[in-house]
Amino acid sequence: MEKRKLLNKLYCLIFGHQIVEEEVTGFVYLEPNVYIPAVILIRYCTRCGKVFSKKVVRYFNTTVTYHSVN
């Protein structure tokens, strides 16, 4: 598995990355124990997995979610 991963990275260095954009839902960190659900646009390479950019597209209209740490 590790050998295949290294070959993919080498392939990307020689021939260039295969970049795709994908919208995913997740949580955005605001302050300690405060997260807001949002839609995030991620640009990454499908071969080597390198992430090029992450950008918040929009926030959900919900109340702030508090996560307590036990």
mmCIF file of N, CA and C in Angstrom:
data_model
loop_
_atom_site.group_PDB
_atom_site.id
_atom_site.type_symbol
_atom_site.label_atom_id
_atom_site.label_comp_id
_atom_site.label_asym_id
_atom_site.label_seq_id
_atom_site.Cartn_x
_atom_site.Cartn_y
_atom_site.Cartn_z
ATOM 1 N N MET A 1 0.830 -1.198 0.000
ATOM 2 C CA MET A 1 0.000 0.000 0.000
ATOM 3 C C MET A 1 0.871 1.256 0.000
ATOM 4 N N GLU A 2 1.907 1.250 0.827
ATOM 5 C CA GLU A 2 2.786 2.413 0.920
ATOM 6 C C GLU A 2 3.519 2.649 -0.404
ATOM 7 N N LYS A 3 3.896 1.549 -1.076
ATOM 8 C CA LYS A 3 4.592 1.656 -2.361
ATOM 9 C C LYS A 3 3.687 2.297 -3.418
ATOM 10 N N ARG A 4 2.416 1.909 -3.409
ATOM 11 C CA ARG A 4 1.453 2.463 -4.368
ATOM 12 C C ARG A 4 1.260 3.965 -4.135
ATOM 13 N N LYS A 5 1.215 4.362 -2.868
ATOM 14 C CA LYS A 5 1.046 5.773 -2.524
ATOM 15 C C LYS A 5 2.233 6.602 -3.031
ATOM 16 N N LEU A 6 3.440 6.068 -2.871
ATOM 17 C CA LEU A 6 4.631 6.770 -3.349
ATOM 18 C C LEU A 6 4.649 6.858 -4.876
ATOM 19 N N LEU A 7 4.204 5.796 -5.543
ATOM 20 C CA LEU A 7 4.135 5.818 -7.006
ATOM 21 C C LEU A 7 3.135 6.858 -7.500
ATOM 22 N N ASN A 8 2.000 6.987 -6.803
ATOM 23 C CA ASN A 8 1.006 7.997 -7.175
ATOM 24 C C ASN A 8 1.568 9.404 -7.016
ATOM 25 N N LYS A 9 2.317 9.645 -5.938
ATOM 26 C CA LYS A 9 2.920 10.967 -5.728
ATOM 27 C C LYS A 9 3.948 11.267 -6.812
ATOM 28 N N LEU A 10 4.740 10.257 -7.181
ATOM 29 C CA LEU A 10 5.727 10.426 -8.238
ATOM 30 C C LEU A 10 5.040 10.706 -9.574
ATOM 31 N N TYR A 11 3.964 10.002 -9.850
ATOM 32 C CA TYR A 11 3.197 10.210 -11.079
ATOM 33 C C TYR A 11 2.677 11.645 -11.147
ATOM 34 N N CYS A 12 2.188 12.155 -10.008
ATOM 35 C CA CYS A 12 1.683 13.534 -9.956
ATOM 36 C C CYS A 12 2.806 14.544 -10.189
ATOM 37 N N LEU A 13 4.000 14.268 -9.672
ATOM 38 C CA LEU A 13 5.125 15.179 -9.886
ATOM 39 C C LEU A 13 5.514 15.245 -11.359
ATOM 40 N N ILE A 14 5.434 14.109 -12.044
ATOM 41 C CA ILE A 14 5.849 14.059 -13.449
ATOM 42 C C ILE A 14 4.763 14.599 -14.379
ATOM 43 N N PHE A 15 3.535 14.118 -14.222
ATOM 44 C CA PHE A 15 2.471 14.426 -15.176
ATOM 45 C C PHE A 15 1.465 15.466 -14.693
ATOM 46 N N GLY A 16 1.542 15.873 -13.453
ATOM 47 C CA GLY A 16 0.607 16.864 -12.914
ATOM 48 C C GLY A 16 -0.518 16.215 -12.123
ATOM 49 N N HIS A 17 -1.151 17.021 -11.300
ATOM 50 C CA HIS A 17 -2.221 16.531 -10.432
ATOM 51 C C HIS A 17 -3.539 16.414 -11.180
ATOM 52 N N GLN A 18 -4.390 15.524 -10.698
ATOM 53 C CA GLN A 18 -5.745 15.363 -11.224
ATOM 54 C C GLN A 18 -6.685 15.986 -10.186
ATOM 55 N N ILE A 19 -6.959 17.292 -10.344
ATOM 56 C CA ILE A 19 -7.673 18.055 -9.326
ATOM 57 C C ILE A 19 -9.179 18.008 -9.563
ATOM 58 N N VAL A 20 -9.928 17.772 -8.479
ATOM 59 C CA VAL A 20 -11.386 17.818 -8.522
ATOM 60 C C VAL A 20 -11.863 18.746 -7.413
ATOM 61 N N GLU A 21 -13.055 19.318 -7.612
ATOM 62 C CA GLU A 21 -13.698 20.137 -6.582
ATOM 63 C C GLU A 21 -14.906 19.379 -6.069
ATOM 64 N N GLU A 22 -15.089 19.396 -4.757
ATOM 65 C CA GLU A 22 -16.201 18.672 -4.162
ATOM 66 C C GLU A 22 -16.762 19.475 -2.996
ATOM 67 N N GLU A 23 -18.088 19.537 -2.919
ATOM 68 C CA GLU A 23 -18.731 20.192 -1.779
ATOM 69 C C GLU A 23 -19.062 19.134 -0.737
ATOM 70 N N VAL A 24 -18.641 19.378 0.487
ATOM 71 C CA VAL A 24 -18.917 18.460 1.585
ATOM 72 C C VAL A 24 -19.544 19.238 2.733
ATOM 73 N N THR A 25 -20.301 18.547 3.562
ATOM 74 C CA THR A 25 -20.850 19.181 4.759
ATOM 75 C C THR A 25 -19.964 18.826 5.941
ATOM 76 N N GLY A 26 -19.800 19.779 6.819
ATOM 77 C CA GLY A 26 -18.954 19.561 7.980
ATOM 78 C C GLY A 26 -19.188 20.648 9.010
ATOM 79 N N PHE A 27 -18.292 20.724 9.969
ATOM 80 C CA PHE A 27 -18.397 21.718 11.025
ATOM 81 C C PHE A 27 -17.219 22.677 10.955
ATOM 82 N N VAL A 28 -17.491 23.961 11.181
ATOM 83 C CA VAL A 28 -16.457 24.990 11.192
ATOM 84 C C VAL A 28 -16.218 25.397 12.638
ATOM 85 N N TYR A 29 -14.951 25.412 13.033
ATOM 86 C CA TYR A 29 -14.549 25.747 14.396
ATOM 87 C C TYR A 29 -14.605 27.258 14.596
ATOM 88 N N LEU A 30 -15.316 27.710 15.626
ATOM 89 C CA LEU A 30 -15.374 29.140 15.937
ATOM 90 C C LEU A 30 -14.501 29.506 17.126
ATOM 91 N N GLU A 31 -14.711 28.818 18.213
ATOM 92 C CA GLU A 31 -13.948 29.042 19.439
ATOM 93 C C GLU A 31 -13.994 27.737 20.225
ATOM 94 N N PRO A 32 -13.290 27.631 21.338
ATOM 95 C CA PRO A 32 -13.300 26.358 22.069
ATOM 96 C C PRO A 32 -14.720 25.856 22.351
ATOM 97 N N ASN A 33 -14.985 24.622 21.955
ATOM 98 C CA ASN A 33 -16.266 23.928 22.148
ATOM 99 C C ASN A 33 -17.421 24.528 21.352
ATOM 100 N N VAL A 34 -17.158 25.358 20.330
ATOM 101 C CA VAL A 34 -18.225 25.944 19.508
ATOM 102 C C VAL A 34 -17.952 25.631 18.035
ATOM 103 N N TYR A 35 -18.897 24.919 17.417
ATOM 104 C CA TYR A 35 -18.785 24.539 16.007
ATOM 105 C C TYR A 35 -20.084 24.884 15.291
ATOM 106 N N ILE A 36 -20.003 25.320 14.034
ATOM 107 C CA ILE A 36 -21.187 25.650 13.236
ATOM 108 C C ILE A 36 -21.195 24.750 11.995
ATOM 109 N N PRO A 37 -22.339 24.115 11.688
ATOM 110 C CA PRO A 37 -22.407 23.290 10.475
ATOM 111 C C PRO A 37 -22.330 24.163 9.223
ATOM 112 N N ALA A 38 -21.600 23.683 8.207
ATOM 113 C CA ALA A 38 -21.399 24.470 6.992
ATOM 114 C C ALA A 38 -21.153 23.558 5.798
ATOM 115 N N VAL A 39 -21.262 24.149 4.612
ATOM 116 C CA VAL A 39 -20.887 23.463 3.373
ATOM 117 C C VAL A 39 -19.512 23.987 2.982
ATOM 118 N N ILE A 40 -18.578 23.070 2.740
ATOM 119 C CA ILE A 40 -17.192 23.435 2.474
ATOM 120 C C ILE A 40 -16.802 22.938 1.081
ATOM 121 N N LEU A 41 -16.180 23.800 0.280
ATOM 122 C CA LEU A 41 -15.686 23.431 -1.045
ATOM 123 C C LEU A 41 -14.220 23.038 -0.913
ATOM 124 N N ILE A 42 -13.899 21.798 -1.305
ATOM 125 C CA ILE A 42 -12.536 21.285 -1.194
ATOM 126 C C ILE A 42 -12.005 20.974 -2.588
ATOM 127 N N ARG A 43 -10.792 21.456 -2.889
ATOM 128 C CA ARG A 43 -10.091 21.101 -4.131
ATOM 129 C C ARG A 43 -8.937 20.188 -3.752
ATOM 130 N N TYR A 44 -8.915 18.963 -4.325
ATOM 131 C CA TYR A 44 -7.869 18.005 -3.986
ATOM 132 C C TYR A 44 -7.529 17.125 -5.189
ATOM 133 N N CYS A 45 -6.391 16.454 -5.115
ATOM 134 C CA CYS A 45 -5.941 15.540 -6.162
ATOM 135 C C CYS A 45 -6.468 14.147 -5.839
ATOM 136 N N THR A 46 -7.091 13.504 -6.831
ATOM 137 C CA THR A 46 -7.658 12.170 -6.597
ATOM 138 C C THR A 46 -6.582 11.092 -6.569
ATOM 139 N N ARG A 47 -5.418 11.362 -7.140
ATOM 140 C CA ARG A 47 -4.353 10.361 -7.152
ATOM 141 C C ARG A 47 -3.571 10.331 -5.842
ATOM 142 N N CYS A 48 -3.031 11.478 -5.443
ATOM 143 C CA CYS A 48 -2.143 11.494 -4.274
ATOM 144 C C CYS A 48 -2.838 11.977 -3.004
ATOM 145 N N GLY A 49 -4.019 12.593 -3.121
ATOM 146 C CA GLY A 49 -4.764 13.027 -1.947
ATOM 147 C C GLY A 49 -4.381 14.399 -1.417
ATOM 148 N N LYS A 50 -3.491 15.113 -2.100
ATOM 149 C CA LYS A 50 -3.071 16.435 -1.633
ATOM 150 C C LYS A 50 -4.233 17.421 -1.732
ATOM 151 N N VAL A 51 -4.478 18.154 -0.638
ATOM 152 C CA VAL A 51 -5.547 19.152 -0.601
ATOM 153 C C VAL A 51 -4.958 20.507 -0.985
ATOM 154 N N PHE A 52 -5.575 21.156 -1.986
ATOM 155 C CA PHE A 52 -5.072 22.437 -2.465
ATOM 156 C C PHE A 52 -5.794 23.616 -1.828
ATOM 157 N N SER A 53 -7.094 23.500 -1.584
ATOM 158 C CA SER A 53 -7.801 24.601 -0.933
ATOM 159 C C SER A 53 -9.071 24.094 -0.267
ATOM 160 N N LYS A 54 -9.437 24.794 0.805
ATOM 161 C CA LYS A 54 -10.695 24.542 1.514
ATOM 162 C C LYS A 54 -11.351 25.896 1.729
ATOM 163 N N LYS A 55 -12.629 26.014 1.360
ATOM 164 C CA LYS A 55 -13.313 27.299 1.481
ATOM 165 C C LYS A 55 -14.752 27.051 1.921
ATOM 166 N N VAL A 56 -15.225 27.836 2.876
ATOM 167 C CA VAL A 56 -16.612 27.725 3.326
ATOM 168 C C VAL A 56 -17.509 28.378 2.285
ATOM 169 N N VAL A 57 -18.470 27.612 1.763
ATOM 170 C CA VAL A 57 -19.394 28.116 0.754
ATOM 171 C C VAL A 57 -20.584 28.791 1.421
ATOM 172 N N ARG A 58 -21.170 28.114 2.399
ATOM 173 C CA ARG A 58 -22.308 28.701 3.123
ATOM 174 C C ARG A 58 -22.463 28.007 4.476
ATOM 175 N N TYR A 59 -23.101 28.724 5.380
ATOM 176 C CA TYR A 59 -23.408 28.187 6.701
ATOM 177 C C TYR A 59 -24.864 27.755 6.732
ATOM 178 N N PHE A 60 -25.167 26.763 7.544
ATOM 179 C CA PHE A 60 -26.556 26.362 7.736
ATOM 180 C C PHE A 60 -27.217 27.310 8.725
ATOM 181 N N ASN A 61 -28.508 27.564 8.538
ATOM 182 C CA ASN A 61 -29.250 28.429 9.454
ATOM 183 C C ASN A 61 -29.701 27.619 10.664
ATOM 184 N N THR A 62 -28.776 27.421 11.566
ATOM 185 C CA THR A 62 -29.072 26.679 12.791
ATOM 186 C C THR A 62 -28.488 27.440 13.966
ATOM 187 N N THR A 63 -28.837 27.000 15.141
ATOM 188 C CA THR A 63 -28.242 27.592 16.334
ATOM 189 C C THR A 63 -26.826 27.057 16.491
ATOM 190 N N VAL A 64 -26.034 27.733 17.268
ATOM 191 C CA VAL A 64 -24.656 27.318 17.505
ATOM 192 C C VAL A 64 -24.659 25.995 18.252
ATOM 193 N N THR A 65 -23.819 25.063 17.822
ATOM 194 C CA THR A 65 -23.723 23.744 18.443
ATOM 195 C C THR A 65 -22.578 23.745 19.443
ATOM 196 N N TYR A 66 -22.869 23.395 20.684
ATOM 197 C CA TYR A 66 -21.847 23.320 21.716
ATOM 198 C C TYR A 66 -21.504 21.866 21.976
ATOM 199 N N HIS A 67 -20.209 21.555 21.980
ATOM 200 C CA HIS A 67 -19.747 20.206 22.280
ATOM 201 C C HIS A 67 -18.976 20.261 23.590
ATOM 202 N N SER A 68 -19.428 19.515 24.565
ATOM 203 C CA SER A 68 -18.731 19.502 25.843
ATOM 204 C C SER A 68 -17.698 18.384 25.852
ATOM 205 N N VAL A 69 -16.569 18.651 26.479
ATOM 206 C CA VAL A 69 -15.512 17.655 26.600
ATOM 207 C C VAL A 69 -15.587 17.068 27.998
ATOM 208 N N ASN A 70 -15.706 15.740 28.070
ATOM 209 C CA ASN A 70 -15.821 15.081 29.388
ATOM 210 C C ASN A 70 -14.472 14.790 29.963
#
